[in-house]
Coordinates of C-alpha atoms and ligand atoms in Angstrom, one line a residue:
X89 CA 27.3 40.3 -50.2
X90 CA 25.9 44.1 -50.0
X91 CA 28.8 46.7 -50.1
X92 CA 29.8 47.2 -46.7
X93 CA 29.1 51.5 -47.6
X94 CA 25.5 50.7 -48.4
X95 CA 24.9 48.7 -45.1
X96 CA 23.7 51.2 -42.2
X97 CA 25.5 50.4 -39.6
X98 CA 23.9 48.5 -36.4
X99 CA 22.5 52.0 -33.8
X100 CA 22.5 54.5 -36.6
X101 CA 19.6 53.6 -37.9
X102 CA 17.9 56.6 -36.9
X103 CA 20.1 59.2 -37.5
X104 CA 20.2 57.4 -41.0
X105 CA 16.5 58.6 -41.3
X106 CA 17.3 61.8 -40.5
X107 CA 19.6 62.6 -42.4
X108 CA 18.3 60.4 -45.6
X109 CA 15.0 62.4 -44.8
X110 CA 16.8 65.7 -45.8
X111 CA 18.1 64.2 -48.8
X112 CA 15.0 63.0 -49.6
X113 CA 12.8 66.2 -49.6
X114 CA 15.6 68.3 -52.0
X115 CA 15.6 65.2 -54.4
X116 CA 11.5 64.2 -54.4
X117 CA 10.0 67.9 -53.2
X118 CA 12.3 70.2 -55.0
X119 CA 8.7 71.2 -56.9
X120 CA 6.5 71.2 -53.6
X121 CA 8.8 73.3 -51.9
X122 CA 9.3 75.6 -54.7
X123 CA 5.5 75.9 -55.3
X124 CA 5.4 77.2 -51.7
X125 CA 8.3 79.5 -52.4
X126 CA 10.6 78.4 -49.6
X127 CA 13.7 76.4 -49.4
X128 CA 13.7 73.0 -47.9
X129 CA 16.4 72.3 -45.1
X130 CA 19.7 72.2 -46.2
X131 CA 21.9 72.4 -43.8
X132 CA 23.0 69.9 -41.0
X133 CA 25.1 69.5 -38.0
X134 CA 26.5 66.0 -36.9
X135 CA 28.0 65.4 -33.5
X136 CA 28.7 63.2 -31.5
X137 CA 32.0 62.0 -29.5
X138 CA 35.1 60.2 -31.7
X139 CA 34.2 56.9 -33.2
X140 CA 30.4 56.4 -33.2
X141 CA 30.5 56.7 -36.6
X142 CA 29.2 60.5 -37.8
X143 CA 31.7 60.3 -41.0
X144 CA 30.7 56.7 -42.1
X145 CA 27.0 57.6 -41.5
X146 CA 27.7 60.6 -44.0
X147 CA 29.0 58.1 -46.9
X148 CA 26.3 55.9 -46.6
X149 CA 23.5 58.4 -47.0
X150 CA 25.8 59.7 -50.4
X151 CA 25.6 55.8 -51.6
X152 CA 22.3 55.3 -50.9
X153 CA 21.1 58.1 -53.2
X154 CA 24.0 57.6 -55.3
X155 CA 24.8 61.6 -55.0
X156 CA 28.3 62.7 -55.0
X157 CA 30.3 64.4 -51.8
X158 CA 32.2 67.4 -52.1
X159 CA 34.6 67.1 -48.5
X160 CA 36.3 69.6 -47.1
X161 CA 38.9 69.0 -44.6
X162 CA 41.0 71.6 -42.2
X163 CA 44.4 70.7 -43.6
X164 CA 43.3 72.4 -47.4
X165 CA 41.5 75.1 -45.4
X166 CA 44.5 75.7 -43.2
X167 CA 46.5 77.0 -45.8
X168 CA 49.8 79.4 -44.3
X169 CA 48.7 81.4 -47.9
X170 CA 46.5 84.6 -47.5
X171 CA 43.4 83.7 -49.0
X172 CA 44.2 80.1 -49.7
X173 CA 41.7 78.9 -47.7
X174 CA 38.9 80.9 -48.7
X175 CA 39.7 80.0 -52.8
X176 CA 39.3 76.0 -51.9
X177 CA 36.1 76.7 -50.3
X178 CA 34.6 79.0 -52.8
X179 CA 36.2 76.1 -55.6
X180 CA 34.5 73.4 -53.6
X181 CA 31.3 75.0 -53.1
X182 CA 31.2 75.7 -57.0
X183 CA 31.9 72.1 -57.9
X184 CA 29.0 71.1 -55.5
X185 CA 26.7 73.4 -57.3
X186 CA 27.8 72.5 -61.1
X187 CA 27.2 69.1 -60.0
X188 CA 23.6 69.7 -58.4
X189 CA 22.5 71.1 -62.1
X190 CA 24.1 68.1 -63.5
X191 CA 23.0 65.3 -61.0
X192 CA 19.8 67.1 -59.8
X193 CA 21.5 66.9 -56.1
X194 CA 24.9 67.2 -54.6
X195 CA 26.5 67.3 -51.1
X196 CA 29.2 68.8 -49.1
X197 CA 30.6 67.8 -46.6
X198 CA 32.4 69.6 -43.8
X199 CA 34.3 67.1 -41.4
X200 CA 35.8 68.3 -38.0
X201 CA 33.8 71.6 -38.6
X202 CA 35.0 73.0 -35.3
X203 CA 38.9 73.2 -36.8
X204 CA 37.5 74.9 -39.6
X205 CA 34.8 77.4 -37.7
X206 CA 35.5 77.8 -34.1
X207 CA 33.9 80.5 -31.9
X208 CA 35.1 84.1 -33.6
X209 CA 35.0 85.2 -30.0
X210 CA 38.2 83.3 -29.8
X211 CA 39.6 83.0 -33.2
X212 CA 42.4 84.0 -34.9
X213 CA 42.3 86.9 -38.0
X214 CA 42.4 83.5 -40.4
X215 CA 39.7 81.9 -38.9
X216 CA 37.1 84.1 -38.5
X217 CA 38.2 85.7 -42.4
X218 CA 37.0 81.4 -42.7
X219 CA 34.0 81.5 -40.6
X220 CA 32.5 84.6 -42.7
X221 CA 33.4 83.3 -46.2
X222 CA 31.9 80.1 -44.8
X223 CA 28.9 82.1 -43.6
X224 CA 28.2 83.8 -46.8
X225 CA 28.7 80.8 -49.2
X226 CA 26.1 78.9 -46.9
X227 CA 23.3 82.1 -47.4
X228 CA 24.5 82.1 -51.0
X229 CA 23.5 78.3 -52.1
X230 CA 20.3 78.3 -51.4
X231 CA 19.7 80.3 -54.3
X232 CA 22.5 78.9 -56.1
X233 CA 21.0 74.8 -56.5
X234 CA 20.3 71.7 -54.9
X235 CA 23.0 71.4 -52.3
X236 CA 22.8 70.1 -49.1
X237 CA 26.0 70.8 -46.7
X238 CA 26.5 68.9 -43.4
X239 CA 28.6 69.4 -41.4
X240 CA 30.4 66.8 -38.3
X241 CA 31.8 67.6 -35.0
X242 CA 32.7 66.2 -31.7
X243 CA 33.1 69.7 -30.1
X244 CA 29.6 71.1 -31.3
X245 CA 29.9 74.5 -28.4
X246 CA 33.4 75.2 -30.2
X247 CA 31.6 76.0 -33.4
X248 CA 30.8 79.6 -34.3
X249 CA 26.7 79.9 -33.4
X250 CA 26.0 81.5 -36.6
X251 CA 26.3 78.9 -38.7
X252 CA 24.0 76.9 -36.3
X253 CA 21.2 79.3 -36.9
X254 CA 18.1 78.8 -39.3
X255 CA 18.7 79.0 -43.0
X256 CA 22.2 77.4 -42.4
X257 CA 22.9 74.2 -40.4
X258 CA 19.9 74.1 -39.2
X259 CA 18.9 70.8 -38.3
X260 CA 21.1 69.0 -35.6
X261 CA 21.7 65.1 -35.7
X262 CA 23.3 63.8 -32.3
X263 CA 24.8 60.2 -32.2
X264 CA 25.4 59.5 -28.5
X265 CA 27.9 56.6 -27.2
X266 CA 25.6 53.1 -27.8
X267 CA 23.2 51.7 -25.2
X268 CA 23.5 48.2 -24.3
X269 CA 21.4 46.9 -27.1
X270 CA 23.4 48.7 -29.7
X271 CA 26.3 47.5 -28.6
X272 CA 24.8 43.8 -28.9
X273 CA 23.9 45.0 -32.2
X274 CA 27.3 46.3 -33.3
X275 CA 29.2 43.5 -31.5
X276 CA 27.1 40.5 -33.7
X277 CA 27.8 42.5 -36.7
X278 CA 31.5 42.5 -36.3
X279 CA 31.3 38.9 -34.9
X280 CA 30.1 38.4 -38.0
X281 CA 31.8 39.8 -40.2
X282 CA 34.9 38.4 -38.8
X283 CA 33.4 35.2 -39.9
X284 CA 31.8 34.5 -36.6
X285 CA 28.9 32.4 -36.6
X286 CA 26.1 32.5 -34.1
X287 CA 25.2 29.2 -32.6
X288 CA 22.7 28.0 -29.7
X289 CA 24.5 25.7 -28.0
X290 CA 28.2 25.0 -26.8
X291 CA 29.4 23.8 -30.4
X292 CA 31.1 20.7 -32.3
X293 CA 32.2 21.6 -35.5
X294 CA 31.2 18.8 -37.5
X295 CA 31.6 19.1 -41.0
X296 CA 27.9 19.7 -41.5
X297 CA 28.2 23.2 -40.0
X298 CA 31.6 24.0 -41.4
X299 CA 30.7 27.3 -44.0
X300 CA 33.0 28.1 -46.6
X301 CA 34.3 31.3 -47.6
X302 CA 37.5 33.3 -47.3
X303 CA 38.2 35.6 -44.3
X304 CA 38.2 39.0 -44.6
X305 CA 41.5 38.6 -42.6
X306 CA 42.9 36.2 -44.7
X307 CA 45.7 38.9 -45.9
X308 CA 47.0 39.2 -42.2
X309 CA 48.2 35.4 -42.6
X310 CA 50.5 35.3 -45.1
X311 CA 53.4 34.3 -43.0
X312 CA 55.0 31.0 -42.4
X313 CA 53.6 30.1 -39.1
X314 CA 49.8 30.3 -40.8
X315 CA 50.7 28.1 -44.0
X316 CA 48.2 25.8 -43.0
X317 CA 45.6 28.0 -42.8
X318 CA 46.3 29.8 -45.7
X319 CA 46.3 26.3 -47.6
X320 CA 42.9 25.6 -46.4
X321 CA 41.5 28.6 -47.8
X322 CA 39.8 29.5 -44.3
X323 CA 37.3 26.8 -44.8
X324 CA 36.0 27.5 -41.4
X325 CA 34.1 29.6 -39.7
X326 CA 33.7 30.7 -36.2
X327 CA 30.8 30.1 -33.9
X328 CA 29.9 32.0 -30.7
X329 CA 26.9 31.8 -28.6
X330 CA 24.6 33.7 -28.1
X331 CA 24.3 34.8 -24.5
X332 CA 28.2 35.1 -24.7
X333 CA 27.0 38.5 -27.1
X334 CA 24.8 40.0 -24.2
X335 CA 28.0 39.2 -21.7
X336 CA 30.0 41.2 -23.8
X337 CA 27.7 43.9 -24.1
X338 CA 27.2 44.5 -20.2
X339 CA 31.3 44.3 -20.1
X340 CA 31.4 47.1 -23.0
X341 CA 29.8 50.2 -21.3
X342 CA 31.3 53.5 -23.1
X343 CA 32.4 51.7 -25.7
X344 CA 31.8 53.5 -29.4
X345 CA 31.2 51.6 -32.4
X346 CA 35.0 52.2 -33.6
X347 CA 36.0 50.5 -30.2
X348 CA 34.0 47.7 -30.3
X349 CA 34.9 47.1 -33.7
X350 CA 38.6 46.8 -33.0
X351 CA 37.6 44.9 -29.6
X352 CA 36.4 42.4 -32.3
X353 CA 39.5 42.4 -34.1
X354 CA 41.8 41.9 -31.1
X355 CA 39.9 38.8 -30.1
X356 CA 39.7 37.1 -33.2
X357 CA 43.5 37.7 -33.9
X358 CA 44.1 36.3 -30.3
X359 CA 41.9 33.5 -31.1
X360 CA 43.8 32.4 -34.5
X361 CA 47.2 33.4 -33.2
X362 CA 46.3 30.5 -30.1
X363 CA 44.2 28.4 -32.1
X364 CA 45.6 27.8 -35.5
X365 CA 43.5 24.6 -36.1
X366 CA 40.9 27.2 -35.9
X367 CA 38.2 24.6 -34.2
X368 CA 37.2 26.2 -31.1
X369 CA 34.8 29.2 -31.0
X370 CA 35.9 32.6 -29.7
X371 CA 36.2 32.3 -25.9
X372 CA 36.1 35.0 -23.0
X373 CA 39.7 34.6 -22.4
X374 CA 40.4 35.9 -26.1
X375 CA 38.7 39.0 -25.4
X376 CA 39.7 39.2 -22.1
X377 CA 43.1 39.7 -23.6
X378 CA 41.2 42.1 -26.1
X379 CA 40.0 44.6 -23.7
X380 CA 44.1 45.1 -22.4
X381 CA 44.2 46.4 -25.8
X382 CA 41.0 48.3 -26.3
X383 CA 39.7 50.7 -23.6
X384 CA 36.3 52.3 -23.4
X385 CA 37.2 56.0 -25.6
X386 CA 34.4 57.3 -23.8
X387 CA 36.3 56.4 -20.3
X388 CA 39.6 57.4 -21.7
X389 CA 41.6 59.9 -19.0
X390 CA 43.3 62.8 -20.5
X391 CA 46.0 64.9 -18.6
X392 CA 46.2 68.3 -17.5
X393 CA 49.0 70.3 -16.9
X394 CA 49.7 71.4 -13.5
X395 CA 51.4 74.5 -12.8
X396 CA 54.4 74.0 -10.5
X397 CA 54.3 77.1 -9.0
X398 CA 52.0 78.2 -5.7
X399 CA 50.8 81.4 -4.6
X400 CA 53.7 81.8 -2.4
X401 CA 56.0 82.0 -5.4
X402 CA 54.1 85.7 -6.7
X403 CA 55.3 88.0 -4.5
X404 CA 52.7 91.1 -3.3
X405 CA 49.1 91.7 -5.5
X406 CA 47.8 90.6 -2.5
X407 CA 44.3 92.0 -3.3
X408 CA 44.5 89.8 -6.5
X409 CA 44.9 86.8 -5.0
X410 CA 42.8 87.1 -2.6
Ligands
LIG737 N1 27.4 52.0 -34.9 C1 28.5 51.4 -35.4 N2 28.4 50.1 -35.9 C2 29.5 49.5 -36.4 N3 30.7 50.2 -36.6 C3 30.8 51.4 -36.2 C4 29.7 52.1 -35.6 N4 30.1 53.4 -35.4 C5 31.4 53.5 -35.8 N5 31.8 52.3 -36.3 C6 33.1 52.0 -36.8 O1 34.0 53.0 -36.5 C7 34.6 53.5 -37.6 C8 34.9 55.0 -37.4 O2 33.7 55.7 -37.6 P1 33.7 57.2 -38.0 O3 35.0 57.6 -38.7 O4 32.5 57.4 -38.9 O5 33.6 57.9 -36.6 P2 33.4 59.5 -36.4 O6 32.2 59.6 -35.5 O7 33.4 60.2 -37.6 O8 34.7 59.8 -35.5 P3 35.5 61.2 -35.4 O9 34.7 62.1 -34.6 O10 36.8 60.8 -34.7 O11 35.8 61.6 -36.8 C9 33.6 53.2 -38.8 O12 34.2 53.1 -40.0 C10 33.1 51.9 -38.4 O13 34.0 50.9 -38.8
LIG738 MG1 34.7 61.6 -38.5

C-alpha cells in the first residue's frame, strides 16, 4: 500500500501542481535560470480556511521530492526572551541553507504565518522586531542557496503585505472549502480507507466478496465487548453503494476535508459499536448519528461579546454620540 504522505489527497490535486511546479523549477532549472541571471520563485503563500488540508499538502510535496522541511512554528518564535525569536529563525534559516548545498534543495516551512507576521500596523514591538528579521532573511536567501520558503495561513489580510510582495512570497496558492465532487472524492477515499468497499448493488456478503486485511481501526477494539472481532482478525470488509456516496456529498456542503474525514470515522465507529457481526454495510442512520457529532467548520457560529451597557449609561459627549 503507498504511504499515506505520498498519496495527494482527493481535491488538492491542483494546488499539488502548483506548488510541486515550484519545486520543480529550483531542482531541474537551477542552470536555466541562472544562465538568465534571475532567481526562480521561491516564495509561497498557502491559505485557505482550517482543515482543507494546506499543512498535509506541504508534507507531501517534501516526500514527493524527497527534500527535507525546516518548520517553524509560533510557539519557538514566541519566546518571552529578547531576541529569542529572532535567533531560532536566523538558526532555522541557516540549517535550510546548509542543507540546500548538501541536498541540492531544501524547504521551510512557516505554519500559521499570521501568528508569526501580522500587520506591523497593529503589532506589538516583538512582532514587527519578527516581521523585519523575517523580511530580511527572506531578501537574504535568494543569494544564499536553493531554498524555497512557504508559508500557510487561514487569515491571509492579517499578514504583514510585505512579505506578500515579489521576490518574497510571491506566488499565492488558495485551497477553498471542496465542491460537491471533491467532497465525493474525499468521502470514497475515507470510505475506503476505513475499509469500505464500494459495491453496485444492495449487498450479501457472501464469502466470495469477503476481503481480508486488518483494519486500520483494529487498535480501537481491544476491549472485551469486541473480543470477537478482534479474534477474527477483521476478516471483513465493508461495502457501500455508490449513489449512497453522492447522497452524502449533497448532505456535506461546507464541509472541509478534516471534517469529512472524521464524519467517516464517526460512522464507521457507530456502525461496529451496533453491528459487531460487522455484516451489514454502512447505513444512513450511522452517519446520521455522525453528523450530531461533526458539523460543517465552514458553517460553524462563533460568538461575540455584547457590551451590556447602552448609550444612556455615558453621561454628556453628546456630540460624540451623535
Ligand atoms: N482534501 C482532503 N482530502 C482528504 N483529507 C483531507 C483533505 N483536506 C484535509 N484532510 C484531512 O484533514 C487533516 C488536516 O489537514 P491539515 O492539517 O493539512 O489542514 P490545514 O489546512 O493545515 O488546517 P489549519 O489551517 O487548521 O492548520 C489532514 O491530515 C487530512 O487527514
Ligand atoms: Mg495547518
Amino acid at each position: 500500500m503507498e504511504d499515506p504522505d505520498l498519496f495527494v489527497l482527493p481535491g488538492l490535486e491542483s494546488p499539488f501542481e502548483k506548488l510541486a511546479e515550484l519545486v520543480y523549477f529550483s531542482l531541474h532549472h537551477q542552470a536555466d535560470f541562472a544562465r538568465l541571471h534571475v532567481s526562480p520563485p521561491r516564495g509561497v503563500l498557502i491559505y485557505g480556511p482550517p482543515g482543507v488540508g494546506k499543512t498535509r499538502l506541504v508534507k507531501t510535496v517534501a516526500q514527493k521530492f524527497n527534500i527535507n522541511v525546516y518548520s517553524i512554528v509560533g510557539s519557538e518564535i514566541q519566546s518571552p526572551y529578547f531576541g529569542q525569536g529572532e535567533k531560532v529563525l536566523v538558526q532555522k534559516f541557516n540549517q535550510a541553507v546548509d542543507d540546500a548545498e548538501r541536498n541540492s534543495c531544501s524547504l521551510i516551512f512557516i505554519d500559521e504565518l499570521d501568528t508569526i507576521a501580522p500587520n506591523r500596523d497593529y503589532a506589538s514591538n516583538h512582532e514587527t522586531r519578527l516581521v523585519s528579521s523575517l523580511l530580511v532573511l527572506l531578501d537574504g536567501i535568494k543569494s544564499r542557496g536553493n531554498v524555497i520558503v512557504v508559508g500557510a495561513s487561514n487569515r491571509p489580510n492579517s499578514i504583514d503585505s510585505a512579505l506578500r510582495r515579489p521576490g518574497r512570497l510571491e506566488r499565492e496558492i488558495s485551497i477553498n472549502v471542496p465542491t460537491r465532487s471533491d467532497r465525493k472524492a474525499i468521502l470514497t477515499y475515507y470510505l475506503s480507507r476505513f475499509g469500505c468497499r464500494t459495491a453496485p448493488a444492495p449487498t450479501t456478503t457472501t464469502s466470495s466478496t469477503i476481503e481480508s486485511g486488518t483494519s486500520p481501526l483494529s487498535p480501537l477494539f481491544n476491549n472485551k465487548k469486541y473480543t470477537c472481532l478482534t479474534k477474527t482478525k477483521f476478516f471483513f470488509a465493508h461495502f457501500f453503494r455508490k449513489d449512497f456516496v453522492e447522497w452524502l456529498a449533497g448532505r456535506t456542503v461546507g464541509f472541509v476535508g478534516a471534517d469529512l474525514e472524521a464524519l467517516c470515522r464517526e460512522a464507521y465507529i457507530h456502525s461496529l459499536t451496533h453491528n459487531p457481526d460487522l455484516m451489514r454495510p454502512l447505513a444512513a442512520s450511522d452517519f446520521a448519528e455522525a453528523f450530531k457529532l461533526v458539523p460543517a467548520s465552514a458553517k460553524k457560529g462563533y460568538t461575540i461579546d455584547v457590551s451590556d451597557y447602552s448609550w444612556d449609561d455615558i453621561g454628556g459627549l453628546y456630540e460624540t454620540k451623535q
